[in-house]
Short mmCIF file of C-alpha atoms and ligand atoms in Angstrom, two decimals:
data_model
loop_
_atom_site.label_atom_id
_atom_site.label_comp_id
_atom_site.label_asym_id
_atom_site.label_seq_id
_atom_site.Cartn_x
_atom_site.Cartn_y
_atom_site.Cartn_z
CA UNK A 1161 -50.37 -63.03 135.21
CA UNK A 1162 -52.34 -64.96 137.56
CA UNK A 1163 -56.40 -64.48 138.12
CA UNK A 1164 -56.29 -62.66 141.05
CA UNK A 1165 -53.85 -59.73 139.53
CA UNK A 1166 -55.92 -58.07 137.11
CA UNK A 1167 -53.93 -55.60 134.63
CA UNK A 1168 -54.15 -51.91 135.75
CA UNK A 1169 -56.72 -50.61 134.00
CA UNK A 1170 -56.00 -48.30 130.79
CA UNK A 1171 -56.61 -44.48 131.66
CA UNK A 1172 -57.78 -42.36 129.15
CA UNK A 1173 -59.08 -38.83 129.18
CA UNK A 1174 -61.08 -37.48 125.90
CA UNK A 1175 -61.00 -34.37 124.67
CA UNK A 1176 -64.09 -33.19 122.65
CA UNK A 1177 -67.60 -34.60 123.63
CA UNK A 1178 -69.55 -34.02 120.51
CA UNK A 1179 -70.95 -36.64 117.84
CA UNK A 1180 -68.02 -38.83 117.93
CA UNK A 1181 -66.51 -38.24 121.58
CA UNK A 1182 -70.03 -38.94 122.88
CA UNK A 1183 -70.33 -41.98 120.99
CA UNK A 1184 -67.02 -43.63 121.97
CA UNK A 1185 -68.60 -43.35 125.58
CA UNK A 1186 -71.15 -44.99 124.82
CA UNK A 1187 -69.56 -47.25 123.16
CA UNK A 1188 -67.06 -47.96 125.84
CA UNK A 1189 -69.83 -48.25 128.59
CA UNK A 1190 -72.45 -50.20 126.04
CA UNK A 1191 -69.22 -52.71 125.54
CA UNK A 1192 -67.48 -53.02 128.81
CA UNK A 1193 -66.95 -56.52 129.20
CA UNK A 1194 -66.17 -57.42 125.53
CA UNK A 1195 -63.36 -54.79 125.47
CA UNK A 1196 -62.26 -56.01 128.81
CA UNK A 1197 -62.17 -59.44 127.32
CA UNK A 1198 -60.35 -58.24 124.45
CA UNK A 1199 -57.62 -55.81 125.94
CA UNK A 1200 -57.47 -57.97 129.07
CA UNK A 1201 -57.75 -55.03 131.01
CA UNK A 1202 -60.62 -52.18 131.83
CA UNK A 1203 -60.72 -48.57 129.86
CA UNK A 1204 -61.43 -45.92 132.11
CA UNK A 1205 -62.41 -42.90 131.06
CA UNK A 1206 -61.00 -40.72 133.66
CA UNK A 1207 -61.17 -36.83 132.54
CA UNK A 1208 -63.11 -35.20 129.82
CA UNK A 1209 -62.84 -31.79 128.23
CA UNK A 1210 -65.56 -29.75 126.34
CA UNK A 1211 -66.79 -26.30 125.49
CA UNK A 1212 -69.46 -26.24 127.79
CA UNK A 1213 -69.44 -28.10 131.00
CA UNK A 1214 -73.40 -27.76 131.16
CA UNK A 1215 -74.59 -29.52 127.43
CA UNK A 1216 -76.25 -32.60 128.26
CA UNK A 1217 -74.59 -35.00 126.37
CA UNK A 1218 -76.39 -38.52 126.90
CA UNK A 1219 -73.80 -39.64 128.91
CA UNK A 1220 -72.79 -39.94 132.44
CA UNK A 1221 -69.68 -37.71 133.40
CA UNK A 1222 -70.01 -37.29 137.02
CA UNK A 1223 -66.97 -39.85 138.02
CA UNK A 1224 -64.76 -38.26 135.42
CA UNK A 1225 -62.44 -34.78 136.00
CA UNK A 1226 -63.58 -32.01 134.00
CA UNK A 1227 -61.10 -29.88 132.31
CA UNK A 1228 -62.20 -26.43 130.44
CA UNK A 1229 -59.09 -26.17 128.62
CA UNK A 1230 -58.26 -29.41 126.67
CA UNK A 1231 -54.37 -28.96 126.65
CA UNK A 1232 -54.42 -28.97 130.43
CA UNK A 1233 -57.09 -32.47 130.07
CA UNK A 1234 -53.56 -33.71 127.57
CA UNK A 1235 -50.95 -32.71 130.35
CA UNK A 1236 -52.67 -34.56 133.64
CA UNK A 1237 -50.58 -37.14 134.75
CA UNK A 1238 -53.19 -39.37 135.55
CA UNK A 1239 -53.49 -40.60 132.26
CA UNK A 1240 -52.16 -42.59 129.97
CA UNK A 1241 -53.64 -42.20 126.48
CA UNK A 1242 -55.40 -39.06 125.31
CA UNK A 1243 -58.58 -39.45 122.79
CA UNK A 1244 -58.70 -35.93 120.55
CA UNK A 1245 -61.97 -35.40 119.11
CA UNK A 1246 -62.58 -31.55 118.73
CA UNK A 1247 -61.03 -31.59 114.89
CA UNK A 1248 -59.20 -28.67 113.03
CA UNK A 1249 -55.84 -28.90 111.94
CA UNK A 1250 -54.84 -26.06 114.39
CA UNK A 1251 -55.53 -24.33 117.52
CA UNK A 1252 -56.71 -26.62 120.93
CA UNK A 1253 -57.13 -30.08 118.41
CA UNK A 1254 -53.01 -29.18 117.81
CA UNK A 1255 -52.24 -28.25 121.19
CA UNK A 1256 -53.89 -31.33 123.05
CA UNK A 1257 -52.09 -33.87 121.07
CA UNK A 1258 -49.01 -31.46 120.98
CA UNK A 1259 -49.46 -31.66 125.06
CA UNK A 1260 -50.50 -35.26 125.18
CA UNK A 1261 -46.80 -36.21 122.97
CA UNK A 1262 -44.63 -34.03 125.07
CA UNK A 1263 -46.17 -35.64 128.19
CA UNK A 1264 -45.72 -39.21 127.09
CA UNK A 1265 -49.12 -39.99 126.26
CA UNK A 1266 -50.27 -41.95 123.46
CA UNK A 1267 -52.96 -40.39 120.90
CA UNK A 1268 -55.84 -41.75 119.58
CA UNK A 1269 -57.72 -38.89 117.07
CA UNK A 1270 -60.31 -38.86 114.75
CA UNK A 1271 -58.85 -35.92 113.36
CA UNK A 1272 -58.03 -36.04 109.34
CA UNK A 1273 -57.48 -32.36 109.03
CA UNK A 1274 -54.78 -32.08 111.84
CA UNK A 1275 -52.97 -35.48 109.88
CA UNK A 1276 -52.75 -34.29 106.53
CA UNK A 1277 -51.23 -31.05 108.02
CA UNK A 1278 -49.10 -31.91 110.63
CA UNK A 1279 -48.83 -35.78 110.53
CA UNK A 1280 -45.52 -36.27 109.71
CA UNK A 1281 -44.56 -34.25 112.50
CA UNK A 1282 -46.36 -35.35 114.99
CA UNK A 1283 -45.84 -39.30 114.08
CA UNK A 1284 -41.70 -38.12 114.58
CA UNK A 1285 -42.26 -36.41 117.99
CA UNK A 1286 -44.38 -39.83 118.98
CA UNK A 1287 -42.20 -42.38 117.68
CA UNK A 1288 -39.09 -40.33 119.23
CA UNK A 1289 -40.76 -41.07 122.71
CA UNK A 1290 -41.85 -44.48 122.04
CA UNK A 1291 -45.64 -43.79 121.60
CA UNK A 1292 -48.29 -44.32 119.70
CA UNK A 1293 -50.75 -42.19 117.40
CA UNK A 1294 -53.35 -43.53 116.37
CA UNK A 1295 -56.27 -42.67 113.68
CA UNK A 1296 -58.29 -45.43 112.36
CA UNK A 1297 -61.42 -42.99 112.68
CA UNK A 1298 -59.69 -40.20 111.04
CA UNK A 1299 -60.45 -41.73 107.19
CA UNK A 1300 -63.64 -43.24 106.23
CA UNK A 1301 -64.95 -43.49 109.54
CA UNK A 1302 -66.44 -46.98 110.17
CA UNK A 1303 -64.44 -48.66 107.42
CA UNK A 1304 -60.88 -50.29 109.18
CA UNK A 1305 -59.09 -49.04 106.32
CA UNK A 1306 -55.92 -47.96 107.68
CA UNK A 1307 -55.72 -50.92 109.50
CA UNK A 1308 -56.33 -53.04 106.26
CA UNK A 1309 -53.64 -51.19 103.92
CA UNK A 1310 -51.19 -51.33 107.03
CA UNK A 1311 -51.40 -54.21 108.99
CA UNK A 1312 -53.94 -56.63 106.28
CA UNK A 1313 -52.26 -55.72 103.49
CA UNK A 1314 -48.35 -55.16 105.12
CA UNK A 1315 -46.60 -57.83 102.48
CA UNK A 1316 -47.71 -56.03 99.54
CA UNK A 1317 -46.51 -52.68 97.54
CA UNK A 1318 -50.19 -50.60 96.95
CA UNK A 1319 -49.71 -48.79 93.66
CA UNK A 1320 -52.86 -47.16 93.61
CA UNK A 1321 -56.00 -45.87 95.67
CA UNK A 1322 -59.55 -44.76 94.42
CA UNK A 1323 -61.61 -43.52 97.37
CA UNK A 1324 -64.96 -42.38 97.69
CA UNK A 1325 -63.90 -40.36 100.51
CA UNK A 1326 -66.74 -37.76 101.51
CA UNK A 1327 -70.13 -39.43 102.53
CA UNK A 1328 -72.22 -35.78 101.95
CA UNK A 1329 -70.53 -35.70 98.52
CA UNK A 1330 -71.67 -39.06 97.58
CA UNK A 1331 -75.07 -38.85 99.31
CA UNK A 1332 -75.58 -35.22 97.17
CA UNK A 1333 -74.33 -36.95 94.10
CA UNK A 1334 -76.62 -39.91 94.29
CA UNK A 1335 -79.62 -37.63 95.17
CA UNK A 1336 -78.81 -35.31 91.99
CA UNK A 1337 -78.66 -38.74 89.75
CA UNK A 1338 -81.80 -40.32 91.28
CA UNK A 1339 -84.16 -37.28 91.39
CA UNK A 1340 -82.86 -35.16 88.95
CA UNK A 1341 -82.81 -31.73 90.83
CA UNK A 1342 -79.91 -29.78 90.77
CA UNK A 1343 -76.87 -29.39 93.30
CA UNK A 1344 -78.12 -26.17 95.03
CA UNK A 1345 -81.06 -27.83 95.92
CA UNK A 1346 -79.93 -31.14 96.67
CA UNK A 1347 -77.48 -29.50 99.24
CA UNK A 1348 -80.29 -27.68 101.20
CA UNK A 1349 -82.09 -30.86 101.88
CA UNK A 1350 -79.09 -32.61 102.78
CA UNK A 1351 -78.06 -29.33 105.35
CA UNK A 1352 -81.58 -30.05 106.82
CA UNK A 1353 -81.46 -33.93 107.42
CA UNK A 1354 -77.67 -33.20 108.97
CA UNK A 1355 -75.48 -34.58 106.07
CA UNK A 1356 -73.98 -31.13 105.17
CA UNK A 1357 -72.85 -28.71 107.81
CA UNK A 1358 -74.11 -24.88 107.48
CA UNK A 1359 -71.09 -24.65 105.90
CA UNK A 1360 -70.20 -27.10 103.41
CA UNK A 1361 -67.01 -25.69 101.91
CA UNK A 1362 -64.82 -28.42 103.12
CA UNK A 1363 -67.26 -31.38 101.87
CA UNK A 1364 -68.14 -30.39 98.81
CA UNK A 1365 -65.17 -28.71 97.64
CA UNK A 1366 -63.25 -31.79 98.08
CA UNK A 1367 -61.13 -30.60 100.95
CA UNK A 1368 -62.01 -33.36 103.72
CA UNK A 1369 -61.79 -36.19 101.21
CA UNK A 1370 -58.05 -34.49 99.77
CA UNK A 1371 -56.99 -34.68 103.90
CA UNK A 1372 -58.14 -38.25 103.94
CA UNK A 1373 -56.24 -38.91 100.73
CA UNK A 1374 -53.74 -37.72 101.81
CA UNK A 1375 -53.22 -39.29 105.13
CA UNK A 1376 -53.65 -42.89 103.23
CA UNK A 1377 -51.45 -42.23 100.22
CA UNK A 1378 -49.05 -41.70 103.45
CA UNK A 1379 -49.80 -45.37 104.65
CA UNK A 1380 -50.12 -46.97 101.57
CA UNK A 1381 -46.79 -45.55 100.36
CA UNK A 1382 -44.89 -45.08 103.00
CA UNK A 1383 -43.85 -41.90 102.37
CA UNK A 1384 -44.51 -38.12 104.39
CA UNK A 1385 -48.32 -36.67 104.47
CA UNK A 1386 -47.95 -34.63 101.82
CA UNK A 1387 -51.39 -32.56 101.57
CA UNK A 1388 -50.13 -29.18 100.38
CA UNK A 1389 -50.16 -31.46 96.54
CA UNK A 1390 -53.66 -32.96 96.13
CA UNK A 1391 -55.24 -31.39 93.44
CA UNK A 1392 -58.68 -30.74 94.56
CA UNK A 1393 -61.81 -30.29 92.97
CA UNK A 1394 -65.12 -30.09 94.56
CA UNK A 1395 -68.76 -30.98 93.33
CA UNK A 1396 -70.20 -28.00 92.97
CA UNK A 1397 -69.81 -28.13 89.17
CA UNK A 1398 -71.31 -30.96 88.34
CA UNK A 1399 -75.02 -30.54 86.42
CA UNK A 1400 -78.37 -32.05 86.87
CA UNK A 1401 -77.81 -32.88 82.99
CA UNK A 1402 -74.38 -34.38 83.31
CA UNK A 1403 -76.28 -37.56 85.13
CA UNK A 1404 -77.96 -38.30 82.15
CA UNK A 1405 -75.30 -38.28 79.96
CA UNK A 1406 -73.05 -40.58 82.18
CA UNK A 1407 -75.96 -42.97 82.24
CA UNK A 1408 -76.12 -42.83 78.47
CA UNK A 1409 -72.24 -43.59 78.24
CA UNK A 1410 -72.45 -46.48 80.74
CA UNK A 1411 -71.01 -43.88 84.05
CA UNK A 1412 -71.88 -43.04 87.19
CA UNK A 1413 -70.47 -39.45 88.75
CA UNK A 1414 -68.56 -40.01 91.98
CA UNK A 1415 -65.91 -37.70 93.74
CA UNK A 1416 -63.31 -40.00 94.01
CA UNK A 1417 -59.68 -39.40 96.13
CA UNK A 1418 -57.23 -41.12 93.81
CA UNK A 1419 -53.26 -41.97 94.83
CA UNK A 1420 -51.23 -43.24 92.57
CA UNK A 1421 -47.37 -44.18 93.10
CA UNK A 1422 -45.68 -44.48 89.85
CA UNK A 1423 -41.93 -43.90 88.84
CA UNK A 1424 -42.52 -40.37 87.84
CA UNK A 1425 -43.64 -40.08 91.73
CA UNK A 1426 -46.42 -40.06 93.62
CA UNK A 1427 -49.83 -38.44 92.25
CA UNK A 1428 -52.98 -37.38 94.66
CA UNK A 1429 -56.00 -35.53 93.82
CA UNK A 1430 -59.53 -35.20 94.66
CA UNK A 1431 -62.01 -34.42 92.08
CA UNK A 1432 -65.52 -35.45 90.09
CA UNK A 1433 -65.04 -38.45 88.13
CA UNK A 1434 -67.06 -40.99 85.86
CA UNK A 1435 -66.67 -44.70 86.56
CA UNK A 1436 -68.30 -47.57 84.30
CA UNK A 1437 -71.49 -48.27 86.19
CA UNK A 1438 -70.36 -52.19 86.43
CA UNK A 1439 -67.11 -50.92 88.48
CA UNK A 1440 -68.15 -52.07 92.02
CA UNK A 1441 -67.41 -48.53 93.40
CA UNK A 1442 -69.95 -47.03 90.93
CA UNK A 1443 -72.80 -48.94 92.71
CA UNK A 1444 -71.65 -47.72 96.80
CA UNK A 1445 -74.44 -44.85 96.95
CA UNK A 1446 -76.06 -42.61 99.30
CA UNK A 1447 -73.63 -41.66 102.61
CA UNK A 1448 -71.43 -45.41 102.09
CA UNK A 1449 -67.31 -44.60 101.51
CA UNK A 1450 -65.16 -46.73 100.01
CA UNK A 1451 -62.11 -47.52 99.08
CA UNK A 1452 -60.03 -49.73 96.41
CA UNK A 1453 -56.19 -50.51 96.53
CA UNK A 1454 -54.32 -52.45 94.12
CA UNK A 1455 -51.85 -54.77 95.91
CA UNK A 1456 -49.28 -56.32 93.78
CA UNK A 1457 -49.79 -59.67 95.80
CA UNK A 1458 -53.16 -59.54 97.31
CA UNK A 1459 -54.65 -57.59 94.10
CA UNK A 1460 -57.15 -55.65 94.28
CA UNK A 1461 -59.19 -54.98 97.63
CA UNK A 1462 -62.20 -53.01 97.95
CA UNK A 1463 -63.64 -52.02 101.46
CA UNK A 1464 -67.07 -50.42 102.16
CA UNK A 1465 -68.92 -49.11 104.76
CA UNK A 1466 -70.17 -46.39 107.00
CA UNK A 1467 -67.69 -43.14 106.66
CA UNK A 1468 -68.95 -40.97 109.47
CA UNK A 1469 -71.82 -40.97 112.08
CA UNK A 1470 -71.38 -41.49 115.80
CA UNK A 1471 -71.46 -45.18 116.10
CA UNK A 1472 -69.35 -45.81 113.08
CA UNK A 1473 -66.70 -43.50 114.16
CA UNK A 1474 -66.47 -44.40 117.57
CA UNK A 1475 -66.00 -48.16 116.63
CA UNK A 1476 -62.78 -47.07 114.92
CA UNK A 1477 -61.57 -45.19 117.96
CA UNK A 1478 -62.52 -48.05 119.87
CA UNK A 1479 -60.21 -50.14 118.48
CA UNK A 1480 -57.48 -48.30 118.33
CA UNK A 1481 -57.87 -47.86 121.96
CA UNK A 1482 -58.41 -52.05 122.28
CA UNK A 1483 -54.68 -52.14 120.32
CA UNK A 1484 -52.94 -49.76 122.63
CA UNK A 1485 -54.43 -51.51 125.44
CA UNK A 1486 -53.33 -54.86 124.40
CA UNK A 1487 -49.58 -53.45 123.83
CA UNK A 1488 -50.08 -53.33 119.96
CA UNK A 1489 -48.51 -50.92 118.04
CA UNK A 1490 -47.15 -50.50 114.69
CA UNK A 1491 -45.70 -47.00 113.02
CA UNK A 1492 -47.62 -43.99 112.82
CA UNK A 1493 -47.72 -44.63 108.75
CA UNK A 1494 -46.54 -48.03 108.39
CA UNK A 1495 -42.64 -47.59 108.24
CA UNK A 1496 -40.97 -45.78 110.76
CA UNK A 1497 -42.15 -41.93 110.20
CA UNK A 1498 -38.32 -40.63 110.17
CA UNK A 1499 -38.14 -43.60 107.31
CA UNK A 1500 -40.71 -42.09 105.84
CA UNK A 1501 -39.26 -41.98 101.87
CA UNK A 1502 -40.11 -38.37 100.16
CA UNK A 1503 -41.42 -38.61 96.63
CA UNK A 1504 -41.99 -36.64 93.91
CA UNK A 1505 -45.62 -34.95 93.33
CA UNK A 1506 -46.71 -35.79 90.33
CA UNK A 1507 -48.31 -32.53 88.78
CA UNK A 1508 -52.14 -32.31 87.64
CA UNK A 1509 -50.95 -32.13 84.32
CA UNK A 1510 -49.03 -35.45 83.13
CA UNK A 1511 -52.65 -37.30 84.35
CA UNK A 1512 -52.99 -39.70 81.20
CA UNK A 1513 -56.79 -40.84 80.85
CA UNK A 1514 -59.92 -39.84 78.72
CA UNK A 1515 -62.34 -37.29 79.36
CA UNK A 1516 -66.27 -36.57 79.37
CA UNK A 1517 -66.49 -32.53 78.17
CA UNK A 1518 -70.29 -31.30 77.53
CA UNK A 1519 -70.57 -27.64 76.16
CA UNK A 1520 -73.16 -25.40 75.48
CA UNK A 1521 -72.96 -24.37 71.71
CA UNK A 1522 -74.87 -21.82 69.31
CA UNK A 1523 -76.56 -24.28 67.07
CA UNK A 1524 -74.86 -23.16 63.60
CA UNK A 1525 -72.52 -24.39 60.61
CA UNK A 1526 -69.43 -25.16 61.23
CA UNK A 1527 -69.54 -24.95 65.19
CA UNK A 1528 -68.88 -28.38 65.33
CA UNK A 1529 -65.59 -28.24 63.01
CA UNK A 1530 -64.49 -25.74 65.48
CA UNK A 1531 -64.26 -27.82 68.35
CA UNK A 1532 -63.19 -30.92 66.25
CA UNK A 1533 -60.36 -28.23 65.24
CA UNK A 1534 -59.03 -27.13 68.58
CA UNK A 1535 -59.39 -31.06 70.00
CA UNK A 1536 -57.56 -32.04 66.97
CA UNK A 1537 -54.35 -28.79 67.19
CA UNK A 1538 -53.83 -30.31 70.79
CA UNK A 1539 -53.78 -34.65 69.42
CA UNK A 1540 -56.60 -34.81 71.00
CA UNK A 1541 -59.13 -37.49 69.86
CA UNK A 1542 -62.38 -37.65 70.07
CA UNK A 1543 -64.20 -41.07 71.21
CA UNK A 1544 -67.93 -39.89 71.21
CA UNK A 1545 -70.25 -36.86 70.36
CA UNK A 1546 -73.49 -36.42 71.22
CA UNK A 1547 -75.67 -34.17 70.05
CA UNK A 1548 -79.10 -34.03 71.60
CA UNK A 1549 -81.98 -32.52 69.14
CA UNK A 1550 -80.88 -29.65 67.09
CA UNK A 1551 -82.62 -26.23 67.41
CA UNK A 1552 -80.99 -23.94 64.55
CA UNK A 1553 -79.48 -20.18 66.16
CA UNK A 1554 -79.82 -21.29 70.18
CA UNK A 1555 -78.11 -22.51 72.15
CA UNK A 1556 -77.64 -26.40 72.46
CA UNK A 1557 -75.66 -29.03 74.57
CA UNK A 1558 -73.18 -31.08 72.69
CA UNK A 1559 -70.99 -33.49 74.72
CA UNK A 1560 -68.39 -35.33 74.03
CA UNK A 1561 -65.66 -38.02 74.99
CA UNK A 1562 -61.88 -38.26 74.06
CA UNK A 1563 -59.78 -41.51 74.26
CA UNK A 1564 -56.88 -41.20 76.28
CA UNK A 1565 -54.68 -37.87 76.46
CA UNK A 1566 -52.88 -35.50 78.56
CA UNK A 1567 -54.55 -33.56 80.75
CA UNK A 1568 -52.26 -30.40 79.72
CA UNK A 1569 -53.32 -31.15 76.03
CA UNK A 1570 -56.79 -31.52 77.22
CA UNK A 1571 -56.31 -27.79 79.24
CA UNK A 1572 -54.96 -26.25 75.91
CA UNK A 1573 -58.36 -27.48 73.71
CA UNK A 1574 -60.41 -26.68 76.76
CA UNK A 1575 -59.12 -23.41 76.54
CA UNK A 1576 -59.24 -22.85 73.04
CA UNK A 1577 -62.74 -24.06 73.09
CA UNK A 1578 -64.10 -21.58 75.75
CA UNK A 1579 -62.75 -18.80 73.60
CA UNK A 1580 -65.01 -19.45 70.76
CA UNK A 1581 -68.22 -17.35 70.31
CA UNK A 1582 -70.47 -19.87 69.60
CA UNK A 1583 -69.46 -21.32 73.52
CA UNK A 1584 -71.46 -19.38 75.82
CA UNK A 1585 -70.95 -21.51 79.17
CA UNK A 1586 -67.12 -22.59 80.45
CA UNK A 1587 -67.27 -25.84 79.45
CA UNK A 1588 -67.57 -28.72 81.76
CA UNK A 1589 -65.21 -31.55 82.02
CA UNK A 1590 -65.29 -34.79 83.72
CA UNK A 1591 -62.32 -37.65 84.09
CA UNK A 1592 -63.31 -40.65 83.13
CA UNK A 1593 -61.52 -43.22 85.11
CA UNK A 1594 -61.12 -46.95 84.35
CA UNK A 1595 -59.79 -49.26 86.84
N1 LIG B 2820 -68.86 -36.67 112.94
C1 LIG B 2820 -68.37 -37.69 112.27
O1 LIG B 2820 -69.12 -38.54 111.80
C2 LIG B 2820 -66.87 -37.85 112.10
C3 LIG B 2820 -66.38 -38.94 111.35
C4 LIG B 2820 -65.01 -39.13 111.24
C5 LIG B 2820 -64.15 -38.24 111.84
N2 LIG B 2820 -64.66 -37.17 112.54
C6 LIG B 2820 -63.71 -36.25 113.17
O2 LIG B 2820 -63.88 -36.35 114.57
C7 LIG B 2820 -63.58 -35.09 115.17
C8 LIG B 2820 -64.80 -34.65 115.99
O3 LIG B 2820 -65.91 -34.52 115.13
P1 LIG B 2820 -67.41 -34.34 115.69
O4 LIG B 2820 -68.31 -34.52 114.52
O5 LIG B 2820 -67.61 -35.17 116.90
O6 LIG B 2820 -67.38 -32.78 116.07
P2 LIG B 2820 -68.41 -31.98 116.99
O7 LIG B 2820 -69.69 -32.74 117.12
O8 LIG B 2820 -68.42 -30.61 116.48
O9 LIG B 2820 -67.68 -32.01 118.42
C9 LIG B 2820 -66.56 -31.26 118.71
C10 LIG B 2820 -66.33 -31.28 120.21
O10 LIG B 2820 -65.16 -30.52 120.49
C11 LIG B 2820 -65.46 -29.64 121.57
N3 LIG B 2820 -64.62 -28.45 121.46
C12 LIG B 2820 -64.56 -27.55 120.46
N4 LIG B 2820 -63.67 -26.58 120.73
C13 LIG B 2820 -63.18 -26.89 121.94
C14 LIG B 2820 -62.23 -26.26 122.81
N5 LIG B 2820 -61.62 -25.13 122.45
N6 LIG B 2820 -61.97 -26.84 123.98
C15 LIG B 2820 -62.59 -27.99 124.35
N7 LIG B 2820 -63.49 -28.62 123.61
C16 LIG B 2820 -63.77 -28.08 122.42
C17 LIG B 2820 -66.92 -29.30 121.43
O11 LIG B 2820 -67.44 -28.86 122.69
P3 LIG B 2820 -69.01 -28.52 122.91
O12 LIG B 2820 -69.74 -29.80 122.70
O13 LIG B 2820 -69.10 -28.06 124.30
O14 LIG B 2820 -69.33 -27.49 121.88
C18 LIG B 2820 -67.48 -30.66 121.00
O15 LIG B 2820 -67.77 -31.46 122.12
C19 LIG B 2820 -63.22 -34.16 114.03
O16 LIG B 2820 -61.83 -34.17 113.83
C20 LIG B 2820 -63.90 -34.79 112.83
O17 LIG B 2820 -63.28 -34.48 111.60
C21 LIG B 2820 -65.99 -36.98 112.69
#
């Protein structure tokens, strides 16, 4: 194209102007020229769609259309790509990139709940019309981690994933090692600096990082979004005491998302684990995600970084805007989504690995022989016991670790454990996880 035809610019209408749809116009007025540079064309951001037309939002709207309803934002056909940032795996987040398909727009959304629902889906309707969806933002935020496993690490076969997935989990968690106060409190403080929302549920019980798991096992496997089998697990169990005891067996406590491909399937879950503190996830603290895939070529990888926040985020949208600009475009998930290969779950219960299990005992003969009875009935075996101070007729915590087992053996002593009268708490149990 010669200098004096410049590209039409890219048109793009965003739906949602909260933390992350405000930052990606900032971002893309901050950044004109660059992304000019790199798309070889202009974004314009040419209608916008909100709850309320009046918030002041740091940014200038006054040469973009305003739309109430963000379907009708998806359907005007003065646009070519529609940016969804409301989030929710239903209701307007579904209709506007419903809308935006069936009008043959491309997608760009930040939205992990709406992928690990209805991805495969809506990667099939996209791909049938030739477009793209796009969703760097929608795991780990900053980190370009879909774009790594897809595009960086395309020549390889990923057989495994450990995430830390949820920045307000990991920011709680290192607050309850590094101060010592509990989870309860831990949470309030992190609801008043803005790290939790007023409701936390789907932080801290592990259901945003299971959406992001699942949504990568998709890309690094290749096969359907397949959320409905994560095992999840949330924080909210985890003890101000349990810190100590993973420092004193060489662990830190993380939530991690794990994804696994092996030939009995594919396994996914989400829960509390302890890593050796020289693993290099154990040491990514505070709000930092991250994420580590073993590539049978490239080996492993580990990326870090930012997993939320306005400026993170909206550098992930960015890009994906930058790609569709510049004619780029791979498959929603890697492979073709209607190539998509289905795979088996594999069930909670064939996990293979050693556990961490503290318990709160009646200090008395043969307490001990109990629990070494029901671990031993189930071929369980025990790695280490501790026993801190002894205080004869109270209560008293007495952990321990197993070497490797099944986690349905490790349910049956569990089980058998709680039962006994000397056990007044549920027991707690933590994976250990090597890799
Ligand atoms: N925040 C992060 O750091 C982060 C990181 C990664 C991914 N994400 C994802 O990005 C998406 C947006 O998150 P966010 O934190 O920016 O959320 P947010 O601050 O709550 O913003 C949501 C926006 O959606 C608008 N909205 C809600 N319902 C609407 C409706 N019915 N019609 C039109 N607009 C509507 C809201 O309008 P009003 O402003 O008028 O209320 C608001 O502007 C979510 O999918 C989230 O999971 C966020």
């Amino acid at each position: 194209m010669s200098k004096d035809h410049k590209a039409a610019p890219l048109k793009i209408a965003v739906a949602g102007l909260g933390t992350v749809g405000a930052g990606v116009l900032k971002l893309l007025d901050t950044q004109a020229d660059l992304i000019e540079q790199r798309c070889g064309r202009r974004i314009e951001v040419v209608a916008v769609s909100a709850r309320s037309k009046g918030k002041d939002r740091g940014v200038d709207l006054s040469a973009m259309r305003w739309y109430d309803d963000p379907a009708a934002l998806a359907a005007d056909p003065d646009v070519d790509l529609v940016v969804e940032l409301i989030g929710g795996s239903e209701g307007p987040a579904r209709d506007t990139v419903a809308t935006a398909i069936e009008t043959g727009k491309h997608v760009v959304t930040a939205n992990k709940a709406l992928l690990a629902v209805h991805g495969t889906e809506i990667a099939l309707k996209a791909e049938a019309k030739g477009l793209t969806v796009a969703f760097e933002a929608a795991v780990a935020g900053g980190i370009p981690i879909i774009k790594g496993l897809r595009e960086g690490l395309a020549g390889n076969r990923v057989s495994e994933i450990h995430g830390i997935l949820n920045g307000t989990c990991n920011y709680i968690l290192t607050e309850m090692r590094t101060t010592g106060r509990d989870f309860a409190d831990v949470l309030a403080d992190a609801q008043a600096l803005g790290y939790a929302e007023a409701d936390p549920t789907f932080d801290v019980d592990g259901i945003d990082a299971a959406h992001k798991l699942a949504v990568l096992a998709s890309v690094a496997f290749g096969t359907p979004v397949d959320f409905a089998s994560v095992h999840i697990e949330g924080i909210r169990q985890v003890g101000a005491v349990d810190f100590d005891y993973a420092d004193q067996l060489g662990f830190r406590i993380k939530l991690l998302g794990i994804a696994r491909r092996t030939d009995a399937g594919v396994e996914q879950r989400v829960h509390p684990c302890m890593v050796p503190k020289t693993a290099p996830i154990a040491a990514v603290d505070g709000v930092f995600n991250a994420v580590v895939a073993q590539a049978d070529f490239a080996d492993r990888v580990l990326f870090v970084g930012r997993g939320a926040g306005a400026g993170p985020t909206a550098s992930a949208v960015v890009a994906d805007l930058i790609d569709i600009a510049r004619g780029r475009s791979t498959p929603t998930f890697g492979v073709p989504a209607d190539q998509l290969g289905a795979a088996t779950p594999s069930p909670m219960e064939t996990r293979r690995g050693s556990y961490y299990v503290r318990l709160m005992v009646v200090d008395r003969p043969g307490v001990i022989a109990d629990i070494a009875a029901a671990m031993r009935d189930q071929n369980v075996s025990m790695e280490q016991f501790l026993q801190r101070g002894r205080s004869p007729g109270e209560a008293v915590p007495v952990v321990l670790t197993t070497h490797d087992t099944d986690e349905a053996a490790m349910q049956k002593a569990l089980a058998t454990i709680a039962a006994q009268d000397s056990v007044v708490e549920p027991p707690r149990m933590i994976r250990i996880e090597q890799f």
